[in-house]
Each structure stands twice: as C-alpha cells, then as structure tokens.
XYZ file of N, CA and C in Angstrom:
693
model
N 84.818 83.593 63.987
C 85.111 83.791 65.412
C 84.292 84.966 65.943
N 83.580 84.750 67.029
C 82.720 85.788 67.583
C 83.541 86.872 68.258
N 83.054 88.116 68.134
C 83.710 89.235 68.811
C 83.521 89.088 70.311
N 84.483 89.557 71.105
C 84.332 89.466 72.559
C 83.117 90.245 73.023
N 82.503 89.777 74.091
C 81.303 90.422 74.628
C 81.637 91.831 75.093
N 80.701 92.725 74.870
C 80.860 94.092 75.344
C 80.740 94.089 76.867
N 81.613 94.829 77.555
C 81.651 94.823 79.012
C 81.443 96.235 79.531
N 80.619 96.368 80.582
C 80.271 97.694 81.086
C 80.291 97.724 82.610
N 80.580 98.922 83.144
C 80.452 99.216 84.563
C 79.355 100.267 84.717
N 78.515 100.107 85.732
C 77.442 101.068 85.996
C 77.732 101.754 87.320
N 77.874 103.080 87.288
C 78.165 103.849 88.500
C 77.025 104.825 88.761
N 76.289 104.598 89.834
C 75.171 105.465 90.206
C 74.880 105.224 91.681
N 74.546 106.295 92.405
C 74.311 106.117 93.835
C 72.927 105.568 94.142
N 72.100 105.390 93.124
C 70.776 104.803 93.330
C 70.784 103.341 92.900
N 70.521 102.468 93.853
C 70.574 101.036 93.569
C 69.564 100.628 92.499
N 68.404 101.267 92.491
C 67.385 100.907 91.504
C 67.843 101.244 90.086
N 68.552 102.352 89.951
C 69.077 102.715 88.631
C 70.101 101.683 88.175
N 71.011 101.322 89.081
C 72.032 100.332 88.717
C 71.379 99.010 88.332
N 70.415 98.578 89.114
C 69.761 97.300 88.839
C 68.993 97.343 87.526
N 68.239 98.422 87.325
C 67.443 98.527 86.107
C 68.297 98.564 84.855
N 69.332 99.403 84.868
C 70.211 99.485 83.706
C 70.955 98.172 83.490
N 71.357 97.550 84.600
C 72.056 96.274 84.488
C 71.206 95.210 83.825
N 69.927 95.156 84.181
C 69.014 94.173 83.578
C 68.825 94.442 82.092
N 68.728 95.713 81.725
C 68.559 96.074 80.316
C 69.775 95.656 79.496
N 70.961 95.962 80.013
C 72.182 95.608 79.290
C 72.360 94.096 79.203
N 72.137 93.404 80.318
C 72.314 91.951 80.339
C 71.364 91.263 79.361
N 70.148 91.791 79.241
C 69.167 91.194 78.335
C 69.611 91.289 76.882
N 70.508 92.227 76.591
C 71.009 92.392 75.230
C 72.403 91.791 75.056
N 72.834 91.012 76.034
C 74.112 90.327 75.920
C 75.323 91.133 76.318
N 75.099 92.275 76.987
C 76.200 93.110 77.451
C 76.530 92.725 78.892
N 77.772 92.380 79.147
C 78.177 91.929 80.479
C 78.444 93.124 81.395
N 77.765 93.173 82.527
C 78.030 94.195 83.542
C 79.084 93.636 84.482
N 80.296 94.149 84.380
C 81.402 93.581 85.143
C 81.414 94.047 86.591
N 80.800 95.194 86.869
C 80.767 95.707 88.239
C 79.757 96.852 88.331
N 79.313 97.117 89.561
C 78.491 98.280 89.852
C 79.214 99.119 90.894
N 78.935 100.413 90.906
C 79.588 101.316 91.852
C 78.583 102.345 92.343
N 78.679 102.690 93.630
C 77.759 103.644 94.227
C 78.340 105.043 94.337
N 79.636 105.194 94.026
C 80.241 106.528 94.029
C 81.452 106.518 93.094
N 82.067 107.690 92.941
C 83.163 107.803 91.998
C 84.366 106.959 92.337
N 84.707 106.900 93.612
C 85.870 106.110 94.016
C 85.669 104.636 93.691
N 84.469 104.133 93.952
C 84.172 102.743 93.613
C 84.220 102.532 92.104
N 83.783 103.539 91.347
C 83.806 103.430 89.892
C 85.236 103.322 89.377
N 86.118 104.172 89.903
C 87.521 104.127 89.482
C 88.121 102.761 89.803
N 87.852 102.261 90.991
C 88.366 100.951 91.394
C 87.800 99.847 90.509
N 86.493 99.925 90.201
C 85.858 98.901 89.370
C 86.452 98.883 87.965
N 86.730 100.059 87.425
C 87.319 100.134 86.087
C 88.736 99.578 86.099
N 89.488 99.907 87.131
C 90.861 99.416 87.233
C 90.885 97.891 87.343
N 89.917 97.334 88.048
C 89.882 95.880 88.256
C 89.363 95.111 87.056
N 88.306 95.647 86.415
C 87.601 94.847 85.413
C 87.829 95.291 83.967
N 88.455 96.455 83.765
C 88.781 96.932 82.420
C 87.591 96.845 81.455
N 86.508 97.544 81.729
C 85.334 97.473 80.856
C 85.530 98.287 79.577
N 84.651 98.080 78.625
C 84.661 98.882 77.404
C 84.000 100.235 77.643
N 82.932 100.228 78.435
C 82.123 101.434 78.635
C 81.752 101.559 80.104
N 81.734 102.809 80.590
C 81.235 103.110 81.935
C 80.021 104.018 81.807
N 78.919 103.620 82.439
C 77.768 104.508 82.584
C 77.959 105.229 83.907
N 78.206 106.536 83.852
C 78.667 107.280 85.016
C 77.675 108.372 85.425
N 77.102 108.227 86.616
C 76.282 109.297 87.169
C 77.186 110.467 87.551
N 76.664 111.683 87.481
C 77.472 112.847 87.845
C 77.464 113.085 89.341
N 76.285 113.152 89.914
C 76.154 113.560 91.310
C 76.106 112.333 92.210
N 77.252 112.032 92.800
C 77.361 110.912 93.736
C 78.107 111.385 94.968
N 77.891 110.749 96.112
C 78.593 111.167 97.328
C 80.083 110.901 97.240
N 80.854 111.685 97.993
C 82.306 111.512 97.949
C 82.834 112.007 96.619
N 83.555 111.153 95.915
C 84.066 111.504 94.597
C 82.923 111.498 93.585
N 82.716 112.623 92.913
C 81.618 112.679 91.944
C 82.039 112.091 90.599
N 81.086 112.068 89.675
C 81.341 111.445 88.390
C 82.336 112.185 87.526
N 82.455 113.507 87.725
C 83.405 114.283 86.935
C 84.835 113.902 87.290
N 85.133 113.890 88.580
C 86.477 113.529 89.014
C 86.791 112.080 88.647
N 85.813 111.199 88.790
C 86.031 109.802 88.410
C 86.333 109.686 86.922
N 85.620 110.453 86.109
C 85.859 110.449 84.664
C 87.270 110.931 84.355
N 87.697 112.008 85.019
C 89.059 112.520 84.806
C 90.095 111.446 85.127
N 89.889 110.754 86.232
C 90.882 109.744 86.639
C 90.902 108.558 85.679
N 89.727 108.153 85.232
C 89.645 106.988 84.348
C 90.233 107.295 82.983
N 90.011 108.515 82.494
C 90.432 108.867 81.144
C 91.725 109.669 81.100
N 92.289 109.959 82.275
C 93.428 110.865 82.322
C 94.781 110.258 82.052
N 94.865 108.958 81.951
C 96.138 108.335 81.618
C 97.075 108.132 82.792
N 96.635 108.466 84.005
C 97.463 108.260 85.189
C 97.345 106.833 85.697
N 97.693 106.628 86.974
C 97.633 105.273 87.533
C 96.220 104.705 87.560
N 95.205 105.581 87.569
C 93.830 105.110 87.572
C 93.252 105.007 86.169
N 94.027 105.398 85.160
C 93.522 105.434 83.798
C 93.359 104.048 83.206
N 92.516 104.000 82.180
C 92.266 102.717 81.513
C 92.129 102.972 80.017
N 93.153 102.627 79.259
C 93.123 102.835 77.814
C 91.977 102.040 77.193
N 91.240 102.700 76.311
C 90.174 102.012 75.591
C 88.819 102.081 76.244
N 88.754 102.465 77.509
C 87.462 102.592 78.181
C 86.808 103.914 77.804
N 85.520 103.877 77.504
C 84.752 105.077 77.195
C 83.764 105.345 78.328
N 83.453 106.616 78.532
C 82.530 107.004 79.597
C 81.316 107.698 79.010
N 80.136 107.232 79.401
C 78.874 107.900 79.078
C 78.324 108.481 80.371
N 78.038 109.766 80.374
C 77.534 110.436 81.564
C 76.022 110.265 81.670
N 75.554 109.926 82.865
C 74.123 109.833 83.154
C 73.690 111.081 83.902
N 72.627 111.705 83.465
C 72.163 112.922 84.124
C 70.649 113.009 84.069
N 70.097 113.779 84.986
C 68.654 113.992 85.019
C 68.263 115.195 84.183
N 69.177 116.148 84.067
C 68.879 117.391 83.368
C 69.840 117.571 82.202
N 69.294 117.853 81.002
C 70.145 117.904 79.818
C 70.977 119.172 79.720
N 70.748 120.168 80.582
C 71.570 121.373 80.549
C 72.310 121.578 81.867
N 72.597 120.511 82.536
C 73.360 120.564 83.766
C 74.803 120.954 83.441
N 75.313 122.036 84.072
C 76.672 122.467 83.733
C 77.714 121.439 84.120
N 77.365 120.514 84.997
C 78.300 119.449 85.326
C 78.552 118.552 84.108
N 77.542 118.419 83.250
C 77.710 117.598 82.062
C 78.777 118.195 81.161
N 78.774 119.517 81.022
C 79.787 120.180 80.200
C 81.178 119.908 80.768
N 81.318 119.982 82.085
C 82.611 119.700 82.702
C 83.040 118.265 82.419
N 82.084 117.349 82.431
C 82.414 115.950 82.166
C 82.842 115.744 80.710
N 82.196 116.460 79.786
C 82.590 116.345 78.386
C 84.009 116.845 78.177
N 84.357 117.956 78.820
C 85.720 118.454 78.680
C 86.721 117.534 79.364
N 86.260 116.727 80.316
C 87.141 115.756 80.974
C 87.372 114.530 80.108
N 86.623 114.422 79.002
C 86.866 113.327 78.080
C 85.726 112.354 77.888
N 84.577 112.587 78.549
C 83.438 111.694 78.352
C 83.004 111.701 76.896
N 82.487 110.577 76.435
C 82.116 110.431 75.030
C 80.683 110.836 74.739
N 79.996 111.386 75.721
C 78.621 111.807 75.516
C 77.820 111.638 76.777
N 76.525 111.855 76.673
C 75.688 111.717 77.860
C 74.295 111.249 77.507
N 73.635 110.664 78.491
C 72.266 110.185 78.365
C 71.437 110.720 79.522
N 70.180 111.035 79.238
C 69.258 111.329 80.326
C 68.839 110.013 80.966
N 68.552 110.052 82.260
C 68.237 108.816 82.975
C 66.899 108.211 82.571
N 66.063 108.978 81.888
C 64.797 108.410 81.422
C 64.917 107.829 80.014
N 66.146 107.528 79.608
C 66.407 106.951 78.299
C 65.635 105.642 78.135
N 65.190 105.349 76.912
C 64.506 104.085 76.658
C 65.518 102.946 76.653
N 65.073 101.729 76.946
C 66.004 100.594 76.918
C 66.721 100.459 75.582
N 65.991 100.652 74.479
C 66.601 100.515 73.158
C 67.694 101.560 72.939
N 67.442 102.786 73.367
C 68.421 103.850 73.194
C 69.635 103.615 74.081
N 69.414 103.110 75.288
C 70.531 102.824 76.190
C 71.473 101.811 75.573
N 70.925 100.712 75.092
C 71.748 99.662 74.488
C 72.468 100.190 73.246
N 71.732 100.915 72.413
C 72.342 101.453 71.189
C 73.471 102.418 71.523
N 73.292 103.226 72.575
C 74.320 104.193 72.959
C 75.585 103.497 73.437
N 75.431 102.475 74.249
C 76.590 101.744 74.756
C 77.352 101.087 73.607
N 76.624 100.505 72.676
C 77.276 99.853 71.537
C 77.935 100.878 70.617
N 77.308 102.020 70.432
C 77.880 103.067 69.581
C 79.198 103.562 70.150
N 79.219 103.839 71.446
C 80.425 104.361 72.079
C 81.526 103.311 72.082
N 81.160 102.075 72.307
C 82.159 101.000 72.290
C 82.815 100.910 70.922
N 82.081 101.215 69.861
C 82.626 101.112 68.507
C 83.640 102.207 68.204
N 83.771 103.183 69.118
C 84.739 104.255 68.924
C 84.123 105.564 68.514
N 82.798 105.595 68.339
C 82.137 106.840 67.975
C 81.764 107.583 69.246
N 81.237 108.782 69.072
C 80.817 109.584 70.208
C 79.305 109.666 70.233
N 78.765 109.680 71.438
C 77.318 109.802 71.607
C 76.990 111.290 71.580
N 76.793 111.797 70.373
C 76.623 113.229 70.199
C 75.209 113.502 69.700
N 74.305 113.798 70.623
C 72.961 114.209 70.242
C 73.058 115.676 69.853
N 73.029 115.985 68.566
C 73.419 117.325 68.113
C 72.700 118.474 68.801
N 71.370 118.444 68.871
C 70.659 119.610 69.405
C 70.944 119.810 70.887
N 70.943 118.738 71.668
C 71.162 118.874 73.106
C 72.610 119.243 73.390
N 73.549 118.566 72.723
C 74.959 118.844 72.985
C 75.326 120.257 72.559
N 74.817 120.688 71.440
C 75.118 122.040 70.991
C 74.540 123.081 71.957
N 73.303 122.870 72.400
C 72.705 123.811 73.361
C 73.536 123.871 74.625
N 73.975 122.701 75.077
C 74.767 122.628 76.302
C 76.055 123.428 76.154
N 76.766 123.228 75.046
C 78.037 123.901 74.848
C 77.833 125.401 74.636
N 76.783 125.760 73.885
C 76.498 127.177 73.687
C 76.254 127.881 75.024
N 75.629 127.175 75.940
C 75.276 127.795 77.216
C 76.483 127.982 78.118
N 77.426 127.045 78.073
C 78.500 127.064 79.065
C 79.905 127.318 78.522
N 80.130 127.179 77.217
C 81.500 127.229 76.702
C 82.194 128.546 77.005
N 81.491 129.667 76.939
C 82.123 130.964 77.144
C 81.694 131.617 78.456
N 80.954 130.894 79.255
C 80.433 131.491 80.471
C 81.391 131.375 81.629
N 82.157 130.315 81.666
C 82.984 130.067 82.838
C 84.378 129.675 82.425
N 85.320 129.972 83.273
C 86.693 129.536 83.029
C 86.787 128.071 83.397
N 86.830 127.241 82.404
C 86.914 125.817 82.704
C 88.353 125.478 83.059
N 88.550 124.427 83.882
C 89.913 124.013 84.199
C 90.614 123.547 82.941
N 91.930 123.462 82.997
C 92.677 123.018 81.834
C 92.178 121.651 81.398
N 91.677 121.578 80.200
C 91.073 120.335 79.746
C 92.061 119.440 79.026
N 93.242 119.967 78.686
C 94.191 119.178 77.918
C 93.927 119.227 76.425
N 92.892 119.988 75.995
C 92.599 120.083 74.580
C 93.544 121.087 73.927
N 94.100 120.723 72.781
C 94.972 121.641 72.062
C 94.116 122.689 71.365
N 94.482 123.944 71.511
C 93.710 125.001 70.873
C 94.405 125.570 69.629
N 95.551 125.045 69.266
C 96.262 125.485 68.080
C 95.740 124.683 66.889
N 95.016 125.355 66.009
C 94.411 124.684 64.864
C 95.234 124.867 63.597
N 96.442 125.399 63.723
C 97.238 125.723 62.545
C 97.653 124.490 61.749
N 97.628 123.326 62.373
C 98.024 122.110 61.667
C 96.945 121.547 60.765
N 95.738 122.107 60.828
C 94.644 121.620 59.994
C 94.669 122.294 58.624
N 94.302 121.547 57.617
C 94.156 122.110 56.279
C 92.877 122.944 56.217
N 92.739 123.807 55.211
C 91.488 124.576 55.072
C 90.251 123.684 55.017
N 90.347 122.568 54.320
C 89.195 121.650 54.253
C 88.892 121.057 55.615
N 89.929 120.688 56.376
C 89.703 120.126 57.709
C 89.090 121.153 58.647
N 89.510 122.408 58.527
C 88.894 123.465 59.332
C 87.420 123.603 58.986
N 87.106 123.495 57.715
C 85.713 123.584 57.282
C 84.891 122.434 57.843
N 85.471 121.238 57.785
C 84.783 120.067 58.335
C 84.563 120.224 59.839
N 85.592 120.683 60.554
C 85.478 120.860 61.998
C 84.412 121.899 62.337
N 84.381 122.991 61.585
C 83.394 124.039 61.843
C 81.967 123.514 61.668
N 81.749 122.737 60.609
C 80.417 122.192 60.372
C 80.084 121.079 61.361
N 81.082 120.277 61.689
C 80.886 119.218 62.681
C 80.406 119.812 63.998
N 80.951 120.978 64.360
C 80.610 121.616 65.630
C 79.181 122.132 65.664
N 78.546 122.263 64.500
C 77.146 122.686 64.492
C 76.207 121.500 64.671
N 76.782 120.301 64.807
C 75.970 119.122 65.089
C 75.658 118.258 63.889
N 76.341 118.490 62.751
C 76.067 117.687 61.564
C 76.685 116.298 61.683
N 75.952 115.303 61.216
C 76.475 113.936 61.163
C 77.398 113.813 59.952
N 78.089 112.668 59.847
C 78.956 112.459 58.690
C 78.158 112.500 57.387
N 76.969 111.903 57.398
C 76.141 111.907 56.192
C 75.741 113.330 55.813
N 75.391 114.127 56.803
C 75.022 115.519 56.537
C 76.224 116.327 56.069
N 77.393 116.060 56.654
C 78.612 116.720 56.201
C 78.900 116.379 54.739
N 78.718 115.122 54.387
C 78.964 114.691 53.012
C 78.044 115.429 52.044
N 76.758 115.547 52.408
C 75.808 116.254 51.548
C 76.178 117.730 51.421
N 76.556 118.345 52.536
C 76.859 119.773 52.534
C 78.113 120.079 51.708
N 79.121 119.203 51.811
C 80.408 119.466 51.179
C 80.577 118.764 49.833
N 79.531 118.029 49.405
C 79.582 117.292 48.142
C 80.758 116.318 48.130
N 80.908 115.608 49.243
C 81.942 114.597 49.379
C 81.294 113.253 49.662
N 82.055 112.185 49.503
C 81.540 110.864 49.865
C 81.614 110.692 51.382
N 80.733 109.880 51.969
C 80.810 109.621 53.408
C 82.173 109.087 53.834
N 82.811 108.284 52.973
C 84.132 107.749 53.301
C 85.168 108.863 53.400
N 85.086 109.826 52.487
C 86.028 110.949 52.520
C 85.809 111.796 53.766
N 84.549 112.021 54.114
C 84.250 112.795 55.324
C 84.795 112.069 56.547
N 84.588 110.760 56.609
C 85.089 109.988 57.746
C 86.605 110.095 57.849
N 87.272 110.103 56.707
C 88.732 110.259 56.695
C 89.131 111.622 57.234
N 88.431 112.679 56.791
C 88.729 114.025 57.283
C 88.540 114.110 58.797
N 87.432 113.568 59.293
C 87.153 113.611 60.732
C 88.235 112.859 61.496
N 88.623 111.698 60.988
C 89.672 110.932 61.646
C 90.994 111.681 61.703
N 91.332 112.385 60.628
C 92.571 113.154 60.618
C 92.506 114.331 61.579
N 91.351 114.969 61.664
C 91.180 116.083 62.610
C 91.403 115.600 64.038
N 90.771 114.482 64.381
C 90.910 113.946 65.743
C 92.363 113.571 66.024
N 93.026 112.983 65.029
C 94.414 112.564 65.213
C 95.339 113.764 65.365
N 95.194 114.751 64.493
C 96.077 115.924 64.536
C 95.919 116.707 65.837
N 94.699 116.782 66.350
C 94.437 117.571 67.549
C 94.476 116.730 68.824
N 94.794 115.436 68.668
C 94.892 114.533 69.815
C 93.598 114.535 70.614
N 92.486 114.361 69.905
C 91.165 114.353 70.529
C 90.630 112.931 70.583
N 89.878 112.669 71.622
C 89.328 111.325 71.813
C 88.214 111.027 70.826
N 87.324 111.995 70.589
C 86.172 111.735 69.736
C 85.510 113.040 69.318
N 84.347 112.946 68.672
C 83.650 114.104 68.131
C 83.187 115.067 69.212
N 82.856 114.552 70.381
C 82.426 115.443 71.463
C 83.541 116.420 71.805
N 84.758 115.910 71.970
C 85.874 116.802 72.268
C 86.132 117.756 71.114
N 85.890 117.317 69.884
C 86.068 118.206 68.740
C 85.086 119.363 68.790
N 83.847 119.092 69.183
C 82.845 120.152 69.294
C 83.231 121.128 70.401
N 83.633 120.595 71.546
C 84.049 121.454 72.656
C 85.201 122.352 72.218
N 86.193 121.762 71.549
C 87.346 122.543 71.129
C 86.966 123.626 70.124
N 86.055 123.322 69.215
C 85.654 124.314 68.211
C 85.064 125.552 68.860
N 84.302 125.355 69.940
C 83.747 126.500 70.662
C 84.801 127.197 71.502
N 85.596 126.420 72.236
C 86.562 127.031 73.150
C 87.691 127.733 72.409
N 87.989 127.309 71.198
C 89.057 127.936 70.422
C 88.573 129.158 69.657
N 87.248 129.369 69.634
C 86.704 130.496 68.892
C 86.482 130.210 67.415
N 86.694 128.944 66.981
C 86.460 128.606 65.582
C 85.001 128.829 65.213
N 84.122 128.561 66.173
C 82.696 128.800 65.962
C 82.158 129.499 67.202
N 81.233 130.396 67.006
C 80.677 131.165 68.117
C 79.486 130.429 68.704
N 79.020 130.834 69.903
C 77.846 130.196 70.495
C 76.595 130.304 69.641
N 76.584 131.205 68.685
C 75.418 131.328 67.803
C 75.534 130.446 66.569
N 76.637 129.633 66.518
C 76.797 128.726 65.398
C 77.459 129.354 64.201
N 78.034 130.555 64.353
C 78.705 131.242 63.260
C 80.211 131.149 63.427
N 80.972 131.325 62.345
C 82.428 131.319 62.484
C 82.889 132.325 63.501
N 83.882 131.957 64.308
C 84.378 132.832 65.355
C 85.251 133.931 64.784
N 85.604 134.853 65.670
C 86.414 135.998 65.240
C 87.829 135.923 65.758
N 88.160 134.874 66.540
C 89.503 134.774 67.110
C 90.530 134.449 66.040
C-alpha cells in the first residue's frame, strides 16, 4: 500500500516565488494544497487543507510569517497537529528567523535554495526530523540567543529531568552535530543516539532538534562560543 502523498502549503507575498516553488514540488509528486500571500491566508489555508508542511515566508503584509507560525503550531483554534513549518528567508542571519524558530518552526531555507534541496528539505521535515543546517543555525542562535529578551517561547528550561548522558547528548547536539557524528563522538551506536535524542525531546516537550538547540543556548547549557554554560 502506497504512503499518502506529501501535502504542502506555500505562503509568500511574491507570486513568482509561490509559482516557482509549487512547480518544483509538484514535479516531485508533492501536492500543493493551497497558496497564501500573507500570514492570515496561510493560517486559513492550513486550517482548511491540513498539510504536512508549510513553506512560510517571514516578511509578508498584514500578519507576518512569525505570527502565522505561532498560530499554526500553538495548539489553539488555529493550530494543526502534525503540520511542520519551514521558514523561507532571503538572509541567513535575519533575527526574524530566530523568532520563528523559537515559535516552533522546524528550520529554514534561503530563497535561492536549489530545487533538489527544496524537495529534500520538505521530505525531511515531513518525516519528523528538523531542518538543521548546523553552521548557519548555530551562527544564528549564537548571534541572537543572548542579545534580546525573546517572548515566552513555551520551552521548558528545567533540565533536571535529564540523565547525565542525555545532558551530554543535548550539549553536543547544540553544537550542530548530526546523529552519526554524535555516535562517533560518544562511541555509541546511531540507534542508541537516536533513542537518547528522542527521550530528550519527549522529556522537555520539544517539537524537534531545532527547539533543542534553542533551549540549550537559552538555558545556559551551552554558551554562544560553543562551550558549556555556567548557569
């Protein structure tokens, strides 16, 4: 029995971007259930069509992509369980991207992404993983995590429920290591590392690895220089 087709919503105020991305996804068998020109339309489209993934521009007229992401992932009347959000941006160090990650987005893509990378990213996020480009995401968090008082993100900052090994895994994960790299560093099997990561996300009520990285910085577990925190 074939798996159900992957379904996506594209939210961007530029019609050419929506059309171009839509053609790329459709060519790979991904169904575009709706397009949206602003955040309010995106929220409505998600509520109506229940997609697996939303490609969400940040800067749109009216309701921006950050607020739309909060509403879609916030569990309220506009929320949609199981939907993942990928942020679209022109600049990889835009502080709005950091706000979107803390709102629950599963990662971000630059708008000049290649067609192959776009499709791979949508499929990766749909599978439940996070689109975590280690060097860019780490730079982004290092730049903004301690610079501004972010609004309440809903992330738990009490790490006391983690075992020493889980704290070690979280600390290394926050430096941008993949599961394979974590396994090599800790002399564990990839399956064991995946189990540890899953338990960390479950115990801390986190959506994915992106939120785990954000929390590691905001809780002081790791400093912006990539060293263990002093908190």
